Short mmCIF file of C-alpha atoms in Angstrom, two decimals:
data_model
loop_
_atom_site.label_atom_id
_atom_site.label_comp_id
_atom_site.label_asym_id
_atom_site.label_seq_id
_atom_site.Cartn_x
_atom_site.Cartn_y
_atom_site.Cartn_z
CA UNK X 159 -36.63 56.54 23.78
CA UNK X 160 -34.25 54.06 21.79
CA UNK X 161 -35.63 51.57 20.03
CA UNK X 162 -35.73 48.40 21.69
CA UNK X 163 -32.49 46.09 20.60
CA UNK X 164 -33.58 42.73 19.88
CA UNK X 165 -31.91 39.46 21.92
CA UNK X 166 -29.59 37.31 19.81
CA UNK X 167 -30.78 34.37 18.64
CA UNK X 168 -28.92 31.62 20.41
CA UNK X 169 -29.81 28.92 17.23
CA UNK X 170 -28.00 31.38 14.89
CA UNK X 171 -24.26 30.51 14.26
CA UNK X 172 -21.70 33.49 15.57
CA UNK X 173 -18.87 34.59 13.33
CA UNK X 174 -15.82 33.97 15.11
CA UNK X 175 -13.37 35.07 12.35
CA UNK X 176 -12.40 38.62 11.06
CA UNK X 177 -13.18 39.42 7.66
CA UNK X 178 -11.05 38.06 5.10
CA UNK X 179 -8.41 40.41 3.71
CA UNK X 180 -7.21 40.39 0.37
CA UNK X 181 -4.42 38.10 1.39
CA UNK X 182 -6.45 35.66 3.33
CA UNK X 183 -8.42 35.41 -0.51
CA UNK X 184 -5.10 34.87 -2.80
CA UNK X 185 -3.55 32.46 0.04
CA UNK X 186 -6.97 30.23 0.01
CA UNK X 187 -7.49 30.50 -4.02
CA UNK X 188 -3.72 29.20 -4.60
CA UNK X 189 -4.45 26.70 -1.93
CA UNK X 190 -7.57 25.87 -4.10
CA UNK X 191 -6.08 25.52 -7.07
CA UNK X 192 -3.25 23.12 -5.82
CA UNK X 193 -6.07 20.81 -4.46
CA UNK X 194 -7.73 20.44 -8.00
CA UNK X 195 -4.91 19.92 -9.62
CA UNK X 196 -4.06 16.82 -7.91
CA UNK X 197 -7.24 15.34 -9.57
CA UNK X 198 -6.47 17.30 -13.02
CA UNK X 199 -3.42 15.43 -12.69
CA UNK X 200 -4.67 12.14 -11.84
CA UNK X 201 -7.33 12.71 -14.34
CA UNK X 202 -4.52 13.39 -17.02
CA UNK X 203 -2.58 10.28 -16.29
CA UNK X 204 -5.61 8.33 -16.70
CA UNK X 205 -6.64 9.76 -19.92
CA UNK X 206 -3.16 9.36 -20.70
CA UNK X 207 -2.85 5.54 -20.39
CA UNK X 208 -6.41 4.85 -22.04
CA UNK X 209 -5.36 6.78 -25.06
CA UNK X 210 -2.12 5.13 -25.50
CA UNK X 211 -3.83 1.34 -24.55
CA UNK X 212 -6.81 1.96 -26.56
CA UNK X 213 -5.48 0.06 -29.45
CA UNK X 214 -4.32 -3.05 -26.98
CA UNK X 215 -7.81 -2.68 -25.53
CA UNK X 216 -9.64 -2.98 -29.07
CA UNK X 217 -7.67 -5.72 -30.18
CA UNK X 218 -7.79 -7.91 -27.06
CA UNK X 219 -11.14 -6.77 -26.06
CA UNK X 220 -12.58 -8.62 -22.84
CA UNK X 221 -9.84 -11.48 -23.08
CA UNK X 222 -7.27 -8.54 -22.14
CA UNK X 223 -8.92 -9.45 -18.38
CA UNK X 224 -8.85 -13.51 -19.18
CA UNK X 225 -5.64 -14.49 -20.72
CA UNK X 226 -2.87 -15.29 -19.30
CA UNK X 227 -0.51 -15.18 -22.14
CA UNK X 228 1.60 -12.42 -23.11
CA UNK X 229 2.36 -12.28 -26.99
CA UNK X 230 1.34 -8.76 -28.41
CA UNK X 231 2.98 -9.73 -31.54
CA UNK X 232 0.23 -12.59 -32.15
CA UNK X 233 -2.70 -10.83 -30.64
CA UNK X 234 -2.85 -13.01 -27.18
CA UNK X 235 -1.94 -10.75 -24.21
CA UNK X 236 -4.13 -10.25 -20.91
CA UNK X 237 -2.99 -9.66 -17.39
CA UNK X 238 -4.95 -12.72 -15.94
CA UNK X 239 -1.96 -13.86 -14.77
CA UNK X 240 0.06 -10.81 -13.72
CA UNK X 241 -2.53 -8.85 -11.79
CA UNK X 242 -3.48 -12.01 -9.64
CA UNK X 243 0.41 -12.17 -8.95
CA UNK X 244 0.56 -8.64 -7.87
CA UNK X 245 -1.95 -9.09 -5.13
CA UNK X 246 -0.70 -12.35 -3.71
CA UNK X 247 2.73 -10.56 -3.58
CA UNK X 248 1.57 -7.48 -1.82
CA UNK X 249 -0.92 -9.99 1.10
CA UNK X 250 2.41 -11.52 1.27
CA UNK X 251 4.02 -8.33 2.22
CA UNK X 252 1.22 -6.84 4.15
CA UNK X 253 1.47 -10.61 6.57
CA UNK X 254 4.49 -10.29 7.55
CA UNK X 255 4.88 -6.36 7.53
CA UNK X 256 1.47 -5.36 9.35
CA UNK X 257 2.13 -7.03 12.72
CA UNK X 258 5.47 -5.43 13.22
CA UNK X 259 4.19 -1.98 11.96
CA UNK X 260 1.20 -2.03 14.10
CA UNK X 261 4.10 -3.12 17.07
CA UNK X 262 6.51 -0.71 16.11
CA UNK X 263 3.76 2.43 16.20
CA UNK X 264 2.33 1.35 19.29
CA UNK X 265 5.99 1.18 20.74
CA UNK X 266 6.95 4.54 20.14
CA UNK X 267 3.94 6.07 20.67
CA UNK X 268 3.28 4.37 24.27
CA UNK X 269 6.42 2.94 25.45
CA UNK X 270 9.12 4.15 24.09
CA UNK X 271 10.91 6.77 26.66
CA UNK X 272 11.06 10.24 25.53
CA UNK X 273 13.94 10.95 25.24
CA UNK X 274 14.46 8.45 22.30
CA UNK X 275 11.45 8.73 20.20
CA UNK X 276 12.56 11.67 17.85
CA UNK X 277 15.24 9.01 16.90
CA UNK X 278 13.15 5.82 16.39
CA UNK X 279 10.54 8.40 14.23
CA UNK X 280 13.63 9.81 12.12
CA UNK X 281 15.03 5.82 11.91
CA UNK X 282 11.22 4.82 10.69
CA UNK X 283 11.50 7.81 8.04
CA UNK X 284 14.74 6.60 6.81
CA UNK X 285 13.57 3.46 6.07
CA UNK X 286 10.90 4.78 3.67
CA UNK X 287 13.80 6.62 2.29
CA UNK X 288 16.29 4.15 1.06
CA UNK X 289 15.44 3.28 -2.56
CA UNK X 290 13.67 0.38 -3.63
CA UNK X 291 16.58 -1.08 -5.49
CA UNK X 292 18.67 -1.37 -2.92
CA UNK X 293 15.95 -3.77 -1.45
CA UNK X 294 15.95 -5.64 -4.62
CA UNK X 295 19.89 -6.07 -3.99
CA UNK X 296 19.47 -7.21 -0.42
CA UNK X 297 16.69 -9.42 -0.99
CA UNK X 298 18.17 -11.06 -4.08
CA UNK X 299 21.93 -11.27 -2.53
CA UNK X 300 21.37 -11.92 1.18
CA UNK X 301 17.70 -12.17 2.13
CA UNK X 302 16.67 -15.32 -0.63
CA UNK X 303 20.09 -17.37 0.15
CA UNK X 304 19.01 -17.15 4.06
CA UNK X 305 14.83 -18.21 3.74
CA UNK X 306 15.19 -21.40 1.19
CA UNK X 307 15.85 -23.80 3.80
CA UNK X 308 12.99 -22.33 5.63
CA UNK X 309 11.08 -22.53 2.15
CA UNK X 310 12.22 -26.11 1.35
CA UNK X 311 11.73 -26.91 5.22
CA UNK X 312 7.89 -25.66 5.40
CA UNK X 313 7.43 -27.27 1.66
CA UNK X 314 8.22 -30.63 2.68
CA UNK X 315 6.35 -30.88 6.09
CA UNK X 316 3.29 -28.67 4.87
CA UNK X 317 2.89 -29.42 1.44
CA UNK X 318 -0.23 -31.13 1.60
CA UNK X 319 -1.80 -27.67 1.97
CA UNK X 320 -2.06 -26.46 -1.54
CA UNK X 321 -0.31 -23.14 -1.77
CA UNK X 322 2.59 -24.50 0.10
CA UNK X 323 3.39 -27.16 -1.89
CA UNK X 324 6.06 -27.18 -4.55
CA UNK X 325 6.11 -28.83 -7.71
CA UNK X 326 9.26 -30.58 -9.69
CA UNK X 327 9.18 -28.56 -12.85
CA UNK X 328 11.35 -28.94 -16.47
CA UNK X 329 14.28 -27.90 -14.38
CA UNK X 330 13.69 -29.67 -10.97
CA UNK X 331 12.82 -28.43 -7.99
CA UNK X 332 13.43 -24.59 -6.98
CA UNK X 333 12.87 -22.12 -3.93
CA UNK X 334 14.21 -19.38 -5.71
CA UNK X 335 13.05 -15.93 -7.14
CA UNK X 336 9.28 -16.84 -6.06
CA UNK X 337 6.32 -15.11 -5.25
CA UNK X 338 6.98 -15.81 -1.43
CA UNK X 339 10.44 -14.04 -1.35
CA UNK X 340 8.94 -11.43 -3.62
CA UNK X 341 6.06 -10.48 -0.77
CA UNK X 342 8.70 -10.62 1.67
CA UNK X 343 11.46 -8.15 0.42
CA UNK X 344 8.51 -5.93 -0.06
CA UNK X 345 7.14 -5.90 3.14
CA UNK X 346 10.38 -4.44 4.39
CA UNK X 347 9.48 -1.51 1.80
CA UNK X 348 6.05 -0.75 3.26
CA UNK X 349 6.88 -1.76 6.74
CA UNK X 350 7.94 2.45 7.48
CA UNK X 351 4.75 3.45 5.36
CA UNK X 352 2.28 1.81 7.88
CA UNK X 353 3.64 2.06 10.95
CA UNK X 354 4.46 6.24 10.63
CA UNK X 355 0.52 5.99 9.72
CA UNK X 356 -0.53 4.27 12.64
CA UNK X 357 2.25 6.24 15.18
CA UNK X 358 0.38 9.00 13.87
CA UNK X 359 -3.33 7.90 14.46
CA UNK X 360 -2.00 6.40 18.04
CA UNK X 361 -0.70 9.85 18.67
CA UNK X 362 -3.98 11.52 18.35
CA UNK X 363 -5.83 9.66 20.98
CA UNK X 364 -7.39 11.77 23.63
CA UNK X 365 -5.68 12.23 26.60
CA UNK X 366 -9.01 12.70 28.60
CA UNK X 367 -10.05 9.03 28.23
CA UNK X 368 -6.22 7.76 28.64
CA UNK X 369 -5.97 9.14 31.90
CA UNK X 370 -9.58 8.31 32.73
CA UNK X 371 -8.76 4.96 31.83
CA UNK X 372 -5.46 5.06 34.47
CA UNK X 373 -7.86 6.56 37.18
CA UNK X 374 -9.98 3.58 36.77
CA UNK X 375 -6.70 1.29 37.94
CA UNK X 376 -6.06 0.25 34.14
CA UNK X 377 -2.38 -0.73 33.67
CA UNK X 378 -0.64 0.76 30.42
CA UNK X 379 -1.57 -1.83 27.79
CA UNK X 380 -5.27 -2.32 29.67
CA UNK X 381 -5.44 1.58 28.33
CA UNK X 382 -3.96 0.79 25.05
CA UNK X 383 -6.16 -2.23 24.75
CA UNK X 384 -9.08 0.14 25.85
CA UNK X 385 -8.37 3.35 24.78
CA UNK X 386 -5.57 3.99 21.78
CA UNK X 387 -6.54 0.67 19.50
CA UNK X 388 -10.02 1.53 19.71
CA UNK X 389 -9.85 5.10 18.44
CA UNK X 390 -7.03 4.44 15.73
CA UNK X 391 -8.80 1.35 14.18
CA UNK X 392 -9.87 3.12 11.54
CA UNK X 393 -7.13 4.87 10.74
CA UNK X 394 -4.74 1.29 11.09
CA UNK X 395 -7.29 0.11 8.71
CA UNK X 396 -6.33 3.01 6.29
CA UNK X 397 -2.64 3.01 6.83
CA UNK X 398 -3.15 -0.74 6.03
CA UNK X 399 -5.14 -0.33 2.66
CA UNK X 400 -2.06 2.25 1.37
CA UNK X 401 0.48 -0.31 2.01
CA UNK X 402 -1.36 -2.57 0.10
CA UNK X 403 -1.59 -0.08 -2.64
CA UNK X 404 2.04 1.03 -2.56
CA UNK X 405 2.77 -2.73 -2.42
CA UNK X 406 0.85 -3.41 -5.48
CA UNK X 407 3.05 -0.78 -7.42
CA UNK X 408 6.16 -1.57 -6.25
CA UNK X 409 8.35 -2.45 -9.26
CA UNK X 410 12.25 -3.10 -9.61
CA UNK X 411 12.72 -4.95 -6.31
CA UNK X 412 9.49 -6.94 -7.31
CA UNK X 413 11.47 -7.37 -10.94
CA UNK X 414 15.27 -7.77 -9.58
CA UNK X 415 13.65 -10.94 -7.56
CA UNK X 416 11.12 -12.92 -9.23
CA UNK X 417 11.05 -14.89 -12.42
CA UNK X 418 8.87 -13.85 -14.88
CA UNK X 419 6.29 -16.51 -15.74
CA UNK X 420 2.78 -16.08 -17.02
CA UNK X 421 0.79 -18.68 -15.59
CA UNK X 422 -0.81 -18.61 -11.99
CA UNK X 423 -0.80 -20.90 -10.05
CA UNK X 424 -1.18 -20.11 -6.18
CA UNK X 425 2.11 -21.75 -5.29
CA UNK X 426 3.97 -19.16 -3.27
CA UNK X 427 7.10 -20.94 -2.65
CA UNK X 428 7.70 -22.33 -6.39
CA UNK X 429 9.77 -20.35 -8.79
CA UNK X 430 8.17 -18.11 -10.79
CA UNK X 431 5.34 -15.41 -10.91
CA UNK X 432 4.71 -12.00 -12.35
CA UNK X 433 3.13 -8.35 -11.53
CA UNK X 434 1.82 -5.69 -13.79
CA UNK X 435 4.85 -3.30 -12.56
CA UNK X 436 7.37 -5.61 -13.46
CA UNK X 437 5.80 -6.57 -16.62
CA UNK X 438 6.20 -3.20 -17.41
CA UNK X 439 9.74 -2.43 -16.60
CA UNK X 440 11.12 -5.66 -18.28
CA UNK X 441 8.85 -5.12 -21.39
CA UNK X 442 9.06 -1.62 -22.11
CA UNK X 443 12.18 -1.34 -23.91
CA UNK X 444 11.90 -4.25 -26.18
CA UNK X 445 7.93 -2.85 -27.21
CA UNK X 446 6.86 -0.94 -30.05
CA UNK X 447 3.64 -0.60 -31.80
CA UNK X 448 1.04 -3.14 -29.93
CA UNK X 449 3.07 -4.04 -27.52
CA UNK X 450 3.59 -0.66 -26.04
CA UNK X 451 -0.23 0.35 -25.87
CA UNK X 452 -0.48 -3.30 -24.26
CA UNK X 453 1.61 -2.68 -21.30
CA UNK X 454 -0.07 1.34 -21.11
CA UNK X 455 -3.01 -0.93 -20.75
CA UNK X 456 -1.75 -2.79 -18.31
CA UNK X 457 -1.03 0.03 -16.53
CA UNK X 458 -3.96 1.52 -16.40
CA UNK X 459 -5.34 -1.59 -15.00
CA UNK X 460 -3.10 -1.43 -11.90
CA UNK X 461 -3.62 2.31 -12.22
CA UNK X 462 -7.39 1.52 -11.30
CA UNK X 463 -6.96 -1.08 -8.79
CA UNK X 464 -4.62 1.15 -6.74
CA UNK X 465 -7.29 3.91 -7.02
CA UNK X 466 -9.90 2.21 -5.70
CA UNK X 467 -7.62 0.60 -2.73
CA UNK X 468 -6.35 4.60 -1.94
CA UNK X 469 -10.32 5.69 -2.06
CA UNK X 470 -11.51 3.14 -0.29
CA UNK X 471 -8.28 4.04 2.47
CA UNK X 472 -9.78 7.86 2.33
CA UNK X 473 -13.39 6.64 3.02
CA UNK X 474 -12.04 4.64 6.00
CA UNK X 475 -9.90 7.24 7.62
CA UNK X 476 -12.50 9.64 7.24
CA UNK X 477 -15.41 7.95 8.86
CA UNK X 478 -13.20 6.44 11.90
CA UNK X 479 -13.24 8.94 14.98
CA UNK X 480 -9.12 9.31 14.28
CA UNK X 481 -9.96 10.67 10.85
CA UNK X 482 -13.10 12.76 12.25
CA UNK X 483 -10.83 14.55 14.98
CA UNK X 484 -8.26 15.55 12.10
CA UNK X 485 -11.11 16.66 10.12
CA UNK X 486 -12.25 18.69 13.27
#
């Protein structure tokens, strides 16, 4: 007689793939090998700016993070007042550019017809196209002239709230090249950023629940309300935290705009204010010596900070059930 052939365990995992063949092995080690070099790359770039700021660092020491002042030549530079700057400017751009974003995904995701969606996508991707100078441009030549009576308007009758408030300086009173217009020209930059994010993560929602939510008598935005914002938060979240990281970097529109000044002082409507990125790109050809390994330092401050906000994105998007279902 045969020998008895023992049951399968049902707890034991199948194999559901064929063996790999020698191709299957080169295709997944090249495919390794470009994933780790996107960290040997960031990893370079980082070791990169700390050996060029090293000197900045060891001559500023801790006040590199508490002065405001920037004056390499006498030994009193920090980004105290840049790098608080560069995050008022990009909440700036992420109020005004979020809500329309978050409208414009669930638009062409839900109610956009058909036959026109291919075009608003391609439209969206064209935006994120178009270079950020030419945004500078606009901003500075038509977008600024057409807000300062909205600026000076808002300043007058809410200027008892602090941040809204604008001061008479040495050279009067001025609406012009500030943080406010700044934020705002650069919300139109990460505007296509977020919103093919969240089209995306809308996209993905499972059909199952959307029509179980129309066979309990939901109407279309009761299954939006229900259904799609729900399962994309997470990802909205993380489409969110990248435009604030891309809005943090953004530098020659940020430059062609505002008025360099190193003081902070809250006020988003007064002339003046400063980022790390434009720091950079009005500094760096006039630096030598100290100055230069001050503004690498500088940028490998902003090179953390928009590190941390892209990790932090990743560790969103991964744990919401959007991010889980890509995974899958």
């Amino acid at each position: 007689m045969p020998p008895p052939v023992a049951a399968p365990d049902p707890d034991r995992p199948r194999r559901l793939t064929a063996p790999a063949t020698r191709g299957d092995l080169v295709f997944r080690g090249v495919l390794r090998v470009a994933g780790y070099s996107v960290f040997a790359i960031m990893g370079l770039i980082a070791f990169f700016l700390l050996f060029r700021g090293t000197k900045a660092l060891n001559a500023a020491g801790w006040h590199f993070f508490t002065e405001s002042k920037w004056n390499p030549q006498s030994h009193v530079f920090g980004i105290a007042a840049a790098l608080p700057d560069g995050i008022l400017i990009a909440l700036i751009a992420l109020l005004f550019s979020v809500p329309v974003s978050l409208a414009a995904a669930l638009f062409i995701s839900e109610y956009a017809p058909q036959r026109i969606r291919p075009a608003l996508v391609s439209a969206v991707d064209l935006m994120a196209a178009v270079p950020s100078i030419i945004y500078g441009l606009w901003g500075f030549f038509c977008l600024q002239p057409q807000v300062i009576g909205l600026i000076s308007w808002t300043s007058r009758h809410f200027g008892f709230i602090p941040f809204l408030k604008v001061r008479t300086g040495d050279y009067g009173t001025s609406y012009t090249s500030s943080t406010f217009i700044a934020g705002l020209v650069v919300s139109l930059m990460i505007t296509p950023i977020i919103t093919s994010l969240s089209r995306e993560v809308f996209s993905q929602a499972p059909q199952g629940e959307r029509e179980g939510a129309y066979a309990l008598g939901s109407t279309r935005w009761g299954m939006v309300r229900s259904v799609v914002l729900p399962f994309g938060r997470g990802g909205v979240i993380g489409a969110v935290m990248l435009g604030f990281g891309r809005a943090m970097g953004e530098t020659i529109a940020v430059a062609l705009i505002i008025s360099p000044a190193f003081k902070f002082t809250g006020h988003i409507f007064e002339a003046g204010g400063n980022s790390i990125s434009s720091l950079i790109v009005l500094r760096f050809s006039e630096s030598d010596g100290l100055s230069l390994s001050a503004l690498m330092a500088a940028g490998l401050a902003l090179f953390a900070v928009t590190l941390v906000v892209n990790v932090l994105a990743g560790i969103v998007v991964s744990r919401s059930r959007s991010g889980a279902s890509t995974a899958d």
